[in-house]
Short mmCIF file of C-alpha atoms in Angstrom, two decimals:
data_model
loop_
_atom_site.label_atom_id
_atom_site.label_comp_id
_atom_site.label_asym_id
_atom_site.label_seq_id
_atom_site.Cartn_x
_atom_site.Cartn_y
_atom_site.Cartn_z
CA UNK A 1 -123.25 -33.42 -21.32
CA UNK A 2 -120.71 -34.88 -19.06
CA UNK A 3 -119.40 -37.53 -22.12
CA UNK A 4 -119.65 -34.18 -24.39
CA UNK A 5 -117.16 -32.70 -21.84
CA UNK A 6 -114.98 -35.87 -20.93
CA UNK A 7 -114.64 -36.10 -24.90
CA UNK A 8 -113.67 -32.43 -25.23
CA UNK A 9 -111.35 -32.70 -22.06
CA UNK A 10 -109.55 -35.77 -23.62
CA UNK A 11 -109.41 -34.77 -26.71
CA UNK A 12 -107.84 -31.30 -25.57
CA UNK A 13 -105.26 -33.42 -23.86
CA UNK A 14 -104.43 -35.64 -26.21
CA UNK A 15 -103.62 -32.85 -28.28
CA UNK A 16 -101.28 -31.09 -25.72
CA UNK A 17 -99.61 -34.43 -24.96
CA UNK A 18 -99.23 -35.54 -28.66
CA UNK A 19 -95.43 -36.95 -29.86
CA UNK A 20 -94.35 -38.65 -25.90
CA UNK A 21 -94.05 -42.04 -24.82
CA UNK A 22 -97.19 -43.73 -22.41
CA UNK A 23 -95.40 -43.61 -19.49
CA UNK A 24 -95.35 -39.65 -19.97
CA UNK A 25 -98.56 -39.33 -21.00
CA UNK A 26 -99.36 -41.30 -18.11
CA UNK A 27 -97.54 -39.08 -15.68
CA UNK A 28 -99.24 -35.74 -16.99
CA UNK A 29 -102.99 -37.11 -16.98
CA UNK A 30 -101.72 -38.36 -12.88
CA UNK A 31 -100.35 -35.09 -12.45
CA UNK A 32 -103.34 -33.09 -13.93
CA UNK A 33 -105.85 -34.89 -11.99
CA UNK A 34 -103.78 -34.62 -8.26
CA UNK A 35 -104.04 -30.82 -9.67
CA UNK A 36 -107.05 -30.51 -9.89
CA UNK A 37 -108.52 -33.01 -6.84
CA UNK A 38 -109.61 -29.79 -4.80
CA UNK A 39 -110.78 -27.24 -7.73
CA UNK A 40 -113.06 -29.34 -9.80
CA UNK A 41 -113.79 -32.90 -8.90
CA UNK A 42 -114.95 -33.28 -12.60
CA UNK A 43 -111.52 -32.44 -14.07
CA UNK A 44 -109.50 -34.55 -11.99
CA UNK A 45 -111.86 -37.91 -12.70
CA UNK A 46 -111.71 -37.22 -16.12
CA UNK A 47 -107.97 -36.81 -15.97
CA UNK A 48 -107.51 -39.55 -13.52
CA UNK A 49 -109.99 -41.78 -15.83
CA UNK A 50 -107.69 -41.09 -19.07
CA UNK A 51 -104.39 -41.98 -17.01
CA UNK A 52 -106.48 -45.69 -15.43
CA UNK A 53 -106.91 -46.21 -19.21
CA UNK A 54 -103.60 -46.05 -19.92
CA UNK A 55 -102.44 -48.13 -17.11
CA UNK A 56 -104.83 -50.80 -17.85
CA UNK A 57 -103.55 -51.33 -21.75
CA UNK A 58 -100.26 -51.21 -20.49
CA UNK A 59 -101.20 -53.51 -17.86
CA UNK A 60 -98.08 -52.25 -15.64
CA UNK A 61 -99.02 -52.95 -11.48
CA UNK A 62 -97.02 -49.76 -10.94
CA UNK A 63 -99.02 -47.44 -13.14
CA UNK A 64 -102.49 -49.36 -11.62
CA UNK A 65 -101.35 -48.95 -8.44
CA UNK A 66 -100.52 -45.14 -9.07
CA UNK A 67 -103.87 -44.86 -11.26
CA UNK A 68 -106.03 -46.13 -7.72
CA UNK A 69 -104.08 -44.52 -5.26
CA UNK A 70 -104.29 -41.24 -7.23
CA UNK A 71 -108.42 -42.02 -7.56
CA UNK A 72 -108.50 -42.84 -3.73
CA UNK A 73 -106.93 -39.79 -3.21
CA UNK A 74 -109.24 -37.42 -5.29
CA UNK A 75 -111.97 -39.06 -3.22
CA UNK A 76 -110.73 -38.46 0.11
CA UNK A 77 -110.30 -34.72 -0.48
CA UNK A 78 -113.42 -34.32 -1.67
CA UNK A 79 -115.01 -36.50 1.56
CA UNK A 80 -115.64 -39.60 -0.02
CA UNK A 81 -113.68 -41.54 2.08
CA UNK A 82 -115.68 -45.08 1.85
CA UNK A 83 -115.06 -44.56 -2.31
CA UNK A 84 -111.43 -43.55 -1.57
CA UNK A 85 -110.89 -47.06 0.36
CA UNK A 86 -111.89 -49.25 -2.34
CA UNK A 87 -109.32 -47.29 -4.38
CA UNK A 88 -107.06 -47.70 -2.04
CA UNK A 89 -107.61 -51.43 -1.90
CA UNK A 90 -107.45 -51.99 -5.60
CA UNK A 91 -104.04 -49.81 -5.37
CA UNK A 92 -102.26 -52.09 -2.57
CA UNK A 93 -103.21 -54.77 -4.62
CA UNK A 94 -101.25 -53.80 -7.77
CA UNK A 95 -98.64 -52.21 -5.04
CA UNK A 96 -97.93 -55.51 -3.03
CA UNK A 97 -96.53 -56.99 -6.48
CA UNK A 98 -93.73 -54.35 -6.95
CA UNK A 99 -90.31 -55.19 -5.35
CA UNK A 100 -90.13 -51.26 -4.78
CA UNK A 101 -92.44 -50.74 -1.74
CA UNK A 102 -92.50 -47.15 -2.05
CA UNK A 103 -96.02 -46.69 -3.69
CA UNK A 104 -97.51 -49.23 -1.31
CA UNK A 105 -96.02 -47.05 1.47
CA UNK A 106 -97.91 -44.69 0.37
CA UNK A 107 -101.24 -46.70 -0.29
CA UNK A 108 -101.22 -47.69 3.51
CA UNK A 109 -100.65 -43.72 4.60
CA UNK A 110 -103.54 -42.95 2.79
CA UNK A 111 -105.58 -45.52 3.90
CA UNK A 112 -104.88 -44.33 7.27
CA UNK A 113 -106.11 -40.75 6.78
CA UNK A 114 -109.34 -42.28 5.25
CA UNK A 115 -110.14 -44.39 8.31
CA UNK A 116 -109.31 -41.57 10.44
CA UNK A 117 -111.59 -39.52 8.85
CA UNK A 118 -114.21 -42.43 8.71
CA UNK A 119 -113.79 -42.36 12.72
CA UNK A 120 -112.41 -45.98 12.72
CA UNK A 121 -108.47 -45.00 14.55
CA UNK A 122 -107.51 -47.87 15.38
CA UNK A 123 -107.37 -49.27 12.02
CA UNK A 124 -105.91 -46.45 11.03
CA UNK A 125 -103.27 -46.42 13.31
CA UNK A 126 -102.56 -50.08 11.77
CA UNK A 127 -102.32 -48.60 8.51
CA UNK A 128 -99.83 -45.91 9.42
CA UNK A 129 -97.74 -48.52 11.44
CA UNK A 130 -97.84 -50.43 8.19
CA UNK A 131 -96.27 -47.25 6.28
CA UNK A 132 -93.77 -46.77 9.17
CA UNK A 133 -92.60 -50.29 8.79
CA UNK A 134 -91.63 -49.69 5.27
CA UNK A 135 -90.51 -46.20 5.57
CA UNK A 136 -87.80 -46.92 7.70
CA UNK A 137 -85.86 -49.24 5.18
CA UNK A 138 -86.70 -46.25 2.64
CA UNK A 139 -83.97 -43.57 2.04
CA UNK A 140 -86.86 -40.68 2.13
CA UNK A 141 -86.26 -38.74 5.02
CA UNK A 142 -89.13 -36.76 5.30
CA UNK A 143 -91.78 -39.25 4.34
CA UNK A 144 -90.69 -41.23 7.60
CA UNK A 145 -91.16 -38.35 9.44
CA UNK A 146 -94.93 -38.13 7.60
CA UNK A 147 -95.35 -41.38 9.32
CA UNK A 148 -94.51 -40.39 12.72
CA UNK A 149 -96.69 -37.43 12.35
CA UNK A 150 -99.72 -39.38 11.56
CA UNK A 151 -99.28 -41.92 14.34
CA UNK A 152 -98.74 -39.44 16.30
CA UNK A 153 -102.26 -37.74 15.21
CA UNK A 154 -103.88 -41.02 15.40
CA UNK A 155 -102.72 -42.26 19.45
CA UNK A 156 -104.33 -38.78 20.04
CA UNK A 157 -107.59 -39.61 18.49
CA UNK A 158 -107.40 -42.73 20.35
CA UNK A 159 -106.22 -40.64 23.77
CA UNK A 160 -102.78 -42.19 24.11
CA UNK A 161 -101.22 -38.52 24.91
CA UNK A 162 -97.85 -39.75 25.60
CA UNK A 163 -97.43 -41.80 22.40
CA UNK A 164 -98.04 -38.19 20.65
CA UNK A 165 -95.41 -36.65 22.36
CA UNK A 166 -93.04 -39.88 21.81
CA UNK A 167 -93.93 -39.56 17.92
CA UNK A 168 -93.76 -35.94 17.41
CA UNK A 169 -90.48 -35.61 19.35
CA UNK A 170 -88.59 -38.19 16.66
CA UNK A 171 -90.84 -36.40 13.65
CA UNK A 172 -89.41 -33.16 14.97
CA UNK A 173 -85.93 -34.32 15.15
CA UNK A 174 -85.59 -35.52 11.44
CA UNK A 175 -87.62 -32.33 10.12
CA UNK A 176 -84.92 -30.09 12.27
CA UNK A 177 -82.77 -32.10 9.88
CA UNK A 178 -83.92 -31.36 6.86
CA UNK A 179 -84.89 -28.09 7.78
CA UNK A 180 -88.31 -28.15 6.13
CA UNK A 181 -89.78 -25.31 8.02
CA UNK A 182 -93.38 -25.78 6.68
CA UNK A 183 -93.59 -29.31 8.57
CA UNK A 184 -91.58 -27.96 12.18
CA UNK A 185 -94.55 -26.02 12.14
CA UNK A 186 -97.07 -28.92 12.01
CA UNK A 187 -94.92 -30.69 14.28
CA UNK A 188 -94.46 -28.04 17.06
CA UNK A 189 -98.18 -27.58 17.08
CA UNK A 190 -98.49 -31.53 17.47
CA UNK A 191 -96.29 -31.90 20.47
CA UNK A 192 -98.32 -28.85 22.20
CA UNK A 193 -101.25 -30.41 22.52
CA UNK A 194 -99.09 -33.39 23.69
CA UNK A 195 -98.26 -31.30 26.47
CA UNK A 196 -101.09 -29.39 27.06
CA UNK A 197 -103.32 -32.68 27.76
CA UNK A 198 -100.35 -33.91 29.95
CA UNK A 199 -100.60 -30.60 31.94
CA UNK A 200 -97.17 -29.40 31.10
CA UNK A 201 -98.44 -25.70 30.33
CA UNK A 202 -95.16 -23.84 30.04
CA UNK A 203 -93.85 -26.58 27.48
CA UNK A 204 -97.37 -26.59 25.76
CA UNK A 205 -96.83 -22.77 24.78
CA UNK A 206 -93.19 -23.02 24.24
CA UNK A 207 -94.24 -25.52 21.62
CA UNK A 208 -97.88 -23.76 19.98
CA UNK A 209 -95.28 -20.44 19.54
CA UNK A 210 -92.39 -22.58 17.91
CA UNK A 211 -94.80 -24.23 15.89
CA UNK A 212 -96.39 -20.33 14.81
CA UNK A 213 -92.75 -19.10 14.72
CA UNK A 214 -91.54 -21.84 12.35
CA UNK A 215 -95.25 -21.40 9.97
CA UNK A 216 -95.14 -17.46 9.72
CA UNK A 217 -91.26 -18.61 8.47
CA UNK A 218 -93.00 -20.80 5.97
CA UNK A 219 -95.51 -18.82 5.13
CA UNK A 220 -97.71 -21.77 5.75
CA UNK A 221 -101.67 -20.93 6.44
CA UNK A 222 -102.77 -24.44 7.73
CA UNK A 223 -99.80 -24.61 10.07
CA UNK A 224 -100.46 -20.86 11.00
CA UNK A 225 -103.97 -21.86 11.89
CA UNK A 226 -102.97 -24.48 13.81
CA UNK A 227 -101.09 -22.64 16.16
CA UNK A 228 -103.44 -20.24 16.45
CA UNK A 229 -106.00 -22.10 17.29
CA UNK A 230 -103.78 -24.47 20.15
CA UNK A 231 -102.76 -21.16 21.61
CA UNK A 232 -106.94 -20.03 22.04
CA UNK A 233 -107.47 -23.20 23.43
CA UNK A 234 -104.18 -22.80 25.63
CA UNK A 235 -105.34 -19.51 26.86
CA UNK A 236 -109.48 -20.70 27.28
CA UNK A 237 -108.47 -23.83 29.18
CA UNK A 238 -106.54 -21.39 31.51
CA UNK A 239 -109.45 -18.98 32.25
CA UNK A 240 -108.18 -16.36 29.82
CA UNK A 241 -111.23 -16.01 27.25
CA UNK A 242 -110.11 -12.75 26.15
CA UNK A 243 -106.72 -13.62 24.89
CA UNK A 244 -107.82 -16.98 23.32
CA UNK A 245 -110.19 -14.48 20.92
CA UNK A 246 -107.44 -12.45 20.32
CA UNK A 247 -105.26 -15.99 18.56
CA UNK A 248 -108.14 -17.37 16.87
CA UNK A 249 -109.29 -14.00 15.34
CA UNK A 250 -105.98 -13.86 14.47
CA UNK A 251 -106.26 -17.15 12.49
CA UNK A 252 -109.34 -15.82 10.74
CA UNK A 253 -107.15 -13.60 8.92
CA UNK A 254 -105.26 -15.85 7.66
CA UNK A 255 -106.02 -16.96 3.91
CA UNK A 256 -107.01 -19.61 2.16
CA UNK A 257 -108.52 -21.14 5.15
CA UNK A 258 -112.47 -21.02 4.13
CA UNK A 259 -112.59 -24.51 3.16
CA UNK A 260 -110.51 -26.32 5.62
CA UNK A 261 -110.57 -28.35 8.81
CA UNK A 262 -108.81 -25.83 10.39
CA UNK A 263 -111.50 -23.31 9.46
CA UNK A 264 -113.68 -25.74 11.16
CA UNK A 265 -111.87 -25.99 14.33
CA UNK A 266 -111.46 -22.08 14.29
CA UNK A 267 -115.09 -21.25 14.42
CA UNK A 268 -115.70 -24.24 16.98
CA UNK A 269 -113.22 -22.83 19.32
CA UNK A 270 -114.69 -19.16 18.83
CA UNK A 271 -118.05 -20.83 20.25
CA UNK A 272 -116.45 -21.97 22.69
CA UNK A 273 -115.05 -18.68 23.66
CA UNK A 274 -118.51 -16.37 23.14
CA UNK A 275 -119.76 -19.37 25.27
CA UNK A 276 -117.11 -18.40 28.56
CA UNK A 277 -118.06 -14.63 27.72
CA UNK A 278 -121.58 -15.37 28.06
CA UNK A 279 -122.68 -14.50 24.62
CA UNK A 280 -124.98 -16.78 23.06
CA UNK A 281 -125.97 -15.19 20.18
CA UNK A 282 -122.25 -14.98 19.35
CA UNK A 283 -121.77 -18.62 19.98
CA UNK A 284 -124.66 -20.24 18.42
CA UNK A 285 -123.62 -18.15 15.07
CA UNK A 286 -120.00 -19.95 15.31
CA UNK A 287 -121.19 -23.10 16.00
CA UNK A 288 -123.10 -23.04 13.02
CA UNK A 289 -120.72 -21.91 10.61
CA UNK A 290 -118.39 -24.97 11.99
CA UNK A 291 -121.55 -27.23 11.18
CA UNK A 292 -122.27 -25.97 7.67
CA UNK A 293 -118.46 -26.74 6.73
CA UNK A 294 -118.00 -29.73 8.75
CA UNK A 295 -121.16 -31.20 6.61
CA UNK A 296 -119.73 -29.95 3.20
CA UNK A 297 -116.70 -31.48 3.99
CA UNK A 298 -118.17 -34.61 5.41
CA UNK A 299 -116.10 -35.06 7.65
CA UNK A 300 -117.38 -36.55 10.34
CA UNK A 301 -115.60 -36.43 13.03
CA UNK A 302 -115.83 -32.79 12.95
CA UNK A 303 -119.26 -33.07 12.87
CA UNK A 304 -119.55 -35.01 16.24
CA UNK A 305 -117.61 -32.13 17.70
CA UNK A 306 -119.89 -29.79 16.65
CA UNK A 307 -123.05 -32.01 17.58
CA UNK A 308 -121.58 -32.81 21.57
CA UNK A 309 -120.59 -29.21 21.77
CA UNK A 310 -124.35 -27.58 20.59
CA UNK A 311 -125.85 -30.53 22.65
CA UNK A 312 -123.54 -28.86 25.94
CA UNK A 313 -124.54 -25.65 25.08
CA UNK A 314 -128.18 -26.22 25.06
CA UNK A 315 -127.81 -28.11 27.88
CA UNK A 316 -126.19 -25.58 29.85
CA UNK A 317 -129.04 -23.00 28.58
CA UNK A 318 -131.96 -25.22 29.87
CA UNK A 319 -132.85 -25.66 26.21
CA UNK A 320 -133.74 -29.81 26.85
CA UNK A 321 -135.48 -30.05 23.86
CA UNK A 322 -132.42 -28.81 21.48
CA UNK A 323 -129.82 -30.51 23.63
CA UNK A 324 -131.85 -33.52 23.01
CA UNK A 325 -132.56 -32.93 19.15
CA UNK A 326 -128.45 -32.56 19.00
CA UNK A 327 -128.00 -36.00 21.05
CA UNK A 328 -129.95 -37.59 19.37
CA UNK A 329 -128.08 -36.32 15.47
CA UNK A 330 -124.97 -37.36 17.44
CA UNK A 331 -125.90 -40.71 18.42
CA UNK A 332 -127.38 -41.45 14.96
CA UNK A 333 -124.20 -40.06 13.38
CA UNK A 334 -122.26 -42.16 15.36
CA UNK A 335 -124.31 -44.96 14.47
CA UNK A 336 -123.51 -44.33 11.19
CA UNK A 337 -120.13 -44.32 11.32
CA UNK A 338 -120.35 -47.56 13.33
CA UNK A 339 -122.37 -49.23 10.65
CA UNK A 340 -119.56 -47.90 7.41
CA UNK A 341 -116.98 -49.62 9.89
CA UNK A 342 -118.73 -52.87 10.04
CA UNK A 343 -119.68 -52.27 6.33
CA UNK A 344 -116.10 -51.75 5.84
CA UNK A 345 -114.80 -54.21 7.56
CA UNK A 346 -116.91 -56.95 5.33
CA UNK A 347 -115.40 -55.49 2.37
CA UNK A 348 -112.00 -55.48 3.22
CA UNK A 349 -112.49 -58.97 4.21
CA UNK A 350 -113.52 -59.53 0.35
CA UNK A 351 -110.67 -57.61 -0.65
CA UNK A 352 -108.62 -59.84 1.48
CA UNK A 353 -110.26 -63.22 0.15
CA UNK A 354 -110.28 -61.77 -3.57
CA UNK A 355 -106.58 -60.52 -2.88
CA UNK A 356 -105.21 -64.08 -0.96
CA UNK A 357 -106.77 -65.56 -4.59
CA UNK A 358 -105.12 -63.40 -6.77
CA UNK A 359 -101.68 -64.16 -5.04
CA UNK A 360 -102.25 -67.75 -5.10
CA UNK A 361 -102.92 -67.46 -8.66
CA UNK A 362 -99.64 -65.42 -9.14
CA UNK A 363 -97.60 -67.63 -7.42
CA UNK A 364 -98.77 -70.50 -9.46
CA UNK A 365 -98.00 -68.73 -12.56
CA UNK A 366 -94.67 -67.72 -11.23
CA UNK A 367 -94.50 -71.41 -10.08
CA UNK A 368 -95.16 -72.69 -14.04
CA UNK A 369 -92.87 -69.70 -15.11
CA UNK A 370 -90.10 -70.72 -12.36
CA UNK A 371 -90.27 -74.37 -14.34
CA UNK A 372 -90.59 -72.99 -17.64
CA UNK A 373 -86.82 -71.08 -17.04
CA UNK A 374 -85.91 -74.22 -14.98
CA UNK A 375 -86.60 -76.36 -18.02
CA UNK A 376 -84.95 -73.95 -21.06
CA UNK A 377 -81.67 -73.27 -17.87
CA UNK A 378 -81.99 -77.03 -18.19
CA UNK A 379 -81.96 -77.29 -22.21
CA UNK A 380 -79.47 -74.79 -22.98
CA UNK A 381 -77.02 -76.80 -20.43
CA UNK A 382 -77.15 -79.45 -21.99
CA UNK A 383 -77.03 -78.75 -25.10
CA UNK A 384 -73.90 -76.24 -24.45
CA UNK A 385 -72.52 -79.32 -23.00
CA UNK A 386 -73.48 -81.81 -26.05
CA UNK A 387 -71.41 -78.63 -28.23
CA UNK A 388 -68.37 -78.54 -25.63
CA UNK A 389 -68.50 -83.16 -26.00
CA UNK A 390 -68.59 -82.79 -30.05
CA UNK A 391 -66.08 -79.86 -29.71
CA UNK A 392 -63.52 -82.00 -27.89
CA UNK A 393 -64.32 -85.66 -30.03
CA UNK A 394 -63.59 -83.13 -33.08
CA UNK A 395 -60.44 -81.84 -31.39
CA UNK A 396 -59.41 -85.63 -30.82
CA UNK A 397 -59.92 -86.57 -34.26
CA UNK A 398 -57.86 -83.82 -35.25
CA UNK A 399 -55.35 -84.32 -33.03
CA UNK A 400 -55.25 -88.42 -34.08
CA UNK A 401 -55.35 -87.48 -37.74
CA UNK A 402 -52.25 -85.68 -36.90
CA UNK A 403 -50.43 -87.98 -35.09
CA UNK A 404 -51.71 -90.73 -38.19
CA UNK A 405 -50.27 -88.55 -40.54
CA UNK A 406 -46.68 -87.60 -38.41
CA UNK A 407 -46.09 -91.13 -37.82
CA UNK A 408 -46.79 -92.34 -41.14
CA UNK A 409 -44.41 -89.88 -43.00
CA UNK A 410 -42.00 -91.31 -39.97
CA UNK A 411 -42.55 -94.51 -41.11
CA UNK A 412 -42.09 -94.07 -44.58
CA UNK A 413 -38.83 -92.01 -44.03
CA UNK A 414 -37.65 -94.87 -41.76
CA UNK A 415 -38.10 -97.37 -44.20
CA UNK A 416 -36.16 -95.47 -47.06
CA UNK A 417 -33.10 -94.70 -44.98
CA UNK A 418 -33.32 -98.29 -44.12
CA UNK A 419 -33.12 -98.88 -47.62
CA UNK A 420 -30.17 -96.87 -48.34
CA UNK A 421 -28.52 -98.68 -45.29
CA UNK A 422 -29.38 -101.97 -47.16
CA UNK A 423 -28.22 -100.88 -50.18
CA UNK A 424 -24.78 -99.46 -48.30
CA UNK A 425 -23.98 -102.54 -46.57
CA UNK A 426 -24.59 -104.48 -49.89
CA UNK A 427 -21.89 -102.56 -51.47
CA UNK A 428 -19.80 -102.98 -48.66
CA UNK A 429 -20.19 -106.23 -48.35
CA UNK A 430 -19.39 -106.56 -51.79
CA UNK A 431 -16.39 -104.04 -51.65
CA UNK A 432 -15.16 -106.13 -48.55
CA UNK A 433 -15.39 -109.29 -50.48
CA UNK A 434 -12.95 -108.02 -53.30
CA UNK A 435 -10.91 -106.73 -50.60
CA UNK A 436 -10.45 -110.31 -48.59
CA UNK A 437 -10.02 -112.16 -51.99
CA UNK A 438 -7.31 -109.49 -53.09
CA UNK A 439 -5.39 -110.13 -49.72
CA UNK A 440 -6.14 -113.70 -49.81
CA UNK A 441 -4.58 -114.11 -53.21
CA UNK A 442 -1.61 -111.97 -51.82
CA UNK A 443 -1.08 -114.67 -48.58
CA UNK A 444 -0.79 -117.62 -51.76
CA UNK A 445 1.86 -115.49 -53.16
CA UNK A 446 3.55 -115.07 -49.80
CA UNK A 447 3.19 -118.35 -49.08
CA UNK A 448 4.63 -119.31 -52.79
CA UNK A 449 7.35 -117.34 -52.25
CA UNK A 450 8.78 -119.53 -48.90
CA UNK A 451 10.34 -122.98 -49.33
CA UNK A 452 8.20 -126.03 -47.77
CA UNK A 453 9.26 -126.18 -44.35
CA UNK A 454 10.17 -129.83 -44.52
CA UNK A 455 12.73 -128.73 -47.10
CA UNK A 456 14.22 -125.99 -44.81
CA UNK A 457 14.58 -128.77 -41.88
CA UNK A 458 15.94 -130.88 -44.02
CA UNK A 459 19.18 -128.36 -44.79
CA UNK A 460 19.06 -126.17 -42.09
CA UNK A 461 18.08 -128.56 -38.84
CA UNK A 462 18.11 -125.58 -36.42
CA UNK A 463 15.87 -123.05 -37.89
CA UNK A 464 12.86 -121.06 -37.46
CA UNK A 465 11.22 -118.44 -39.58
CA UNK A 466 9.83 -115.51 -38.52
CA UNK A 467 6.45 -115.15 -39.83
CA UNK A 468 3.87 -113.03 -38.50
CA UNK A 469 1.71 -111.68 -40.85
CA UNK A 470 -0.93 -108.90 -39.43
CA UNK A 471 -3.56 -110.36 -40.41
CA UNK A 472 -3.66 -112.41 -43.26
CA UNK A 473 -0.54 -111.14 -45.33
#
């Protein structure tokens, strides 16, 4: 029947969600089974189950680490907090891998709120310190404040008053910010009880009726509750059983509350209250309403509360028997809860060894991969610079060719204007031959023309002749 209706439910789906991308269909299955986490448990694995499957082909850490988280988280609000963990554990481990520490952020905030509810606060206040840590170098406001809120929850549980007031005060101060109305409410009603355990009445109800005042605003039943419920415990604390009725009847009306911690706490307190007025009847019937929802909620804590508070009353009625029946489902709860931790605590210290193994199996494939890169950086440098060397030896033999080519045209041009000077200065030559022969035939007939000199001296004894040719004539 179930595979009948996970078949059914899929194929329905599938159908909707036809013609987008993975990562959408993705998205809508992880949005369909958050959804559905409190109104059918079946819906929401099935959904949740059809988004893992897509994760897992795509084999993405972000969408595995959404996939978990989102199954721890369909767990938890249905009070299976031990199943949530190792949801939450597979989901860090795909989460720790992504540079973008938002989703592990939120991994660690969860697995806070588990181990709170699991009883085990101190690990849970490591968890939420954790989420702080990363928060704070996040740009989301209000998810840091988230933070703050929960540690500020969690020193509480532990009994460290004034770290609730420290972390409440800063929550506050970022919500006034961003002006979410919804949270000032949680936050007010916080930093009461900070006060009220610290005996600082007048700021303790200053701060249950901002935190009612800023609620009603929002329209907010949980937050409404809350207040409600710190102002009944305000007023029974001070002797004032009649007015503490009056703020936790007035929570009763508020809906949407029937299935809810604070519906838990609500009937609890009323106990409390028919207790002071002496009405048993009244009392018992409260305390057992808390019970029944605090065990279909399994949430444990709550059901300690419920078990010391029965085990008082009988106590205080001189009912041995019952107070002793109720010890002894409180110490065997609390046994329990002891025995999960230690439980717990072996398989996180699996998840640890299985998780250090994984990484050192990561970072030896990133190692080979970091090599692998190294090597083809390596390849392609060298052989960019092999291209650049032949680049430049072909540029140089281009560049010689050139010059081979310039300076033999040179050369041959050289060599035929040398040629035509040869052949000029032949003909020169030759011209300056005929010239000198011409004159030197012209100094004979000069020198035909004049008398021997011995004749001359012979007739004319004192003579001389002026003869000065220019050069030759």
């Amino acid at each position: 029947m179930y595979l009948l209706r996970k078949a059914f439910v899929i194929f329905l789906v599938s159908s909707c969600f036809s013609g987008i991308s993975q990562q959408q269909l993705f998205d809508r299955y992880n949005d369909s089974a958050n959804a559905n986490k409190k109104i059918s448990y079946v819906k929401a694995k099935l959904f949740i189950d059809s988004a893992l499957a897509i994760a897992k082909k795509s084999n993405t850490s972000e969408l595995l680490a959404r996939a978990y988280n989102t199954m721890g988280i369909i767990d938890e609000s249905n009070g299976k907090y031990t199943s949530a963990m190792e949801y939450y554990a597979e989901a860090e481990k795909y989460a720790l891998l992504l540079p973008d520490k938002t989703i592990l952020a939120k991994v660690y905030n969860n697995q806070g709120i588990s181990l709170e509810r699991l009883g085990d606060f101190h690990k849970s206040l490591a968890r939420h310190f954790k989420a702080l840590a990363i928060r704070e170098k996040l740009p989301d406001q209000k998810e840091l404040a988230v933070s703050h809120q929960n540690i500020a929850v969690t020193y509480y549980n532990l009994g460290t008053t004034s770290e609730l007031i420290n972390h409440s005060i800063i929550a506050i101060k970022i919500a006034e910010k961003l002006k979410d109305y919804k949270f000032l409410g949680e936050l007010y009603s916080n930093l009461g009880v900070g006060y009220f355990n610290t005996y600082q009445d007048s700021l303790a109800l200053k701060s249950y009726r901002m935190g009612l005042k800023y609620s009603t605003q929002a329209n907010d039943a949980a937050s409404m509750a809350s207040a409600y419920i710190n102002i009944g415990n305000f007023y029974l604390d001070l002797g004032y059983p009649a007015k503490a009725m009056e703020a936790l009847k007035n929570s009763l009306s508020i809906k949407d509350l029937s299935n809810s911690e604070k519906y838990i706490d609500i009937n609890n307190n009323l106990a409390s209250v028919f207790e002071r007025l002496n009405r048993p009847d009244s009392a018992i019937h409260y305390y057992n309403i808390a019970l029944k929802q605090a065990q279909a909620s399994n949430y444990k804590p709550k059901i300690l509360d419920v078990y010391r508070n029965l085990r008082m009353f009988y106590f205080r009625k001189n009912d041995f028997k019952k107070s002793y029946d109720y010890l002894d489902k409180y110490l065997r709860l609390k046994e329990e809860i002891l025995n999960e931790k230690n439980l717990k605590n072996i398989a996180e210290l699996e998840t640890v060894y299985k998780t250090e193994q994984q990484a050192q199996k990561i970072a030896l494939l990133n190692s080979a991969n970091e090599m692998e890169q190294q090597k083809n950086r390596s390849s392609r440098l060298l052989l960019i610079i092999s291209l650049i060397c032949l680049l430049c030896v072909c540029l140089a033999a281009i560049s010689f060719y050139k010059n081979y080519r310039n300076k033999k045209r040179d050369n041959l041009l050289l060599i035929d204007k040398n040629t035509q000077i040869e052949e000029q200065k032949e003909i020169l030559a030759e011209k300056n031959k005929e010239i000198l022969d011409s004159i030197t035939y012209a100094k004979r007939l000069q020198q035909a023309i004049l008398p021997p000199q011995s004749y001359i001296d012979r007739y004319f004894p004192d003579n001389f002749v002026l003869y000065k040719p220019k050069d030759i004539v």
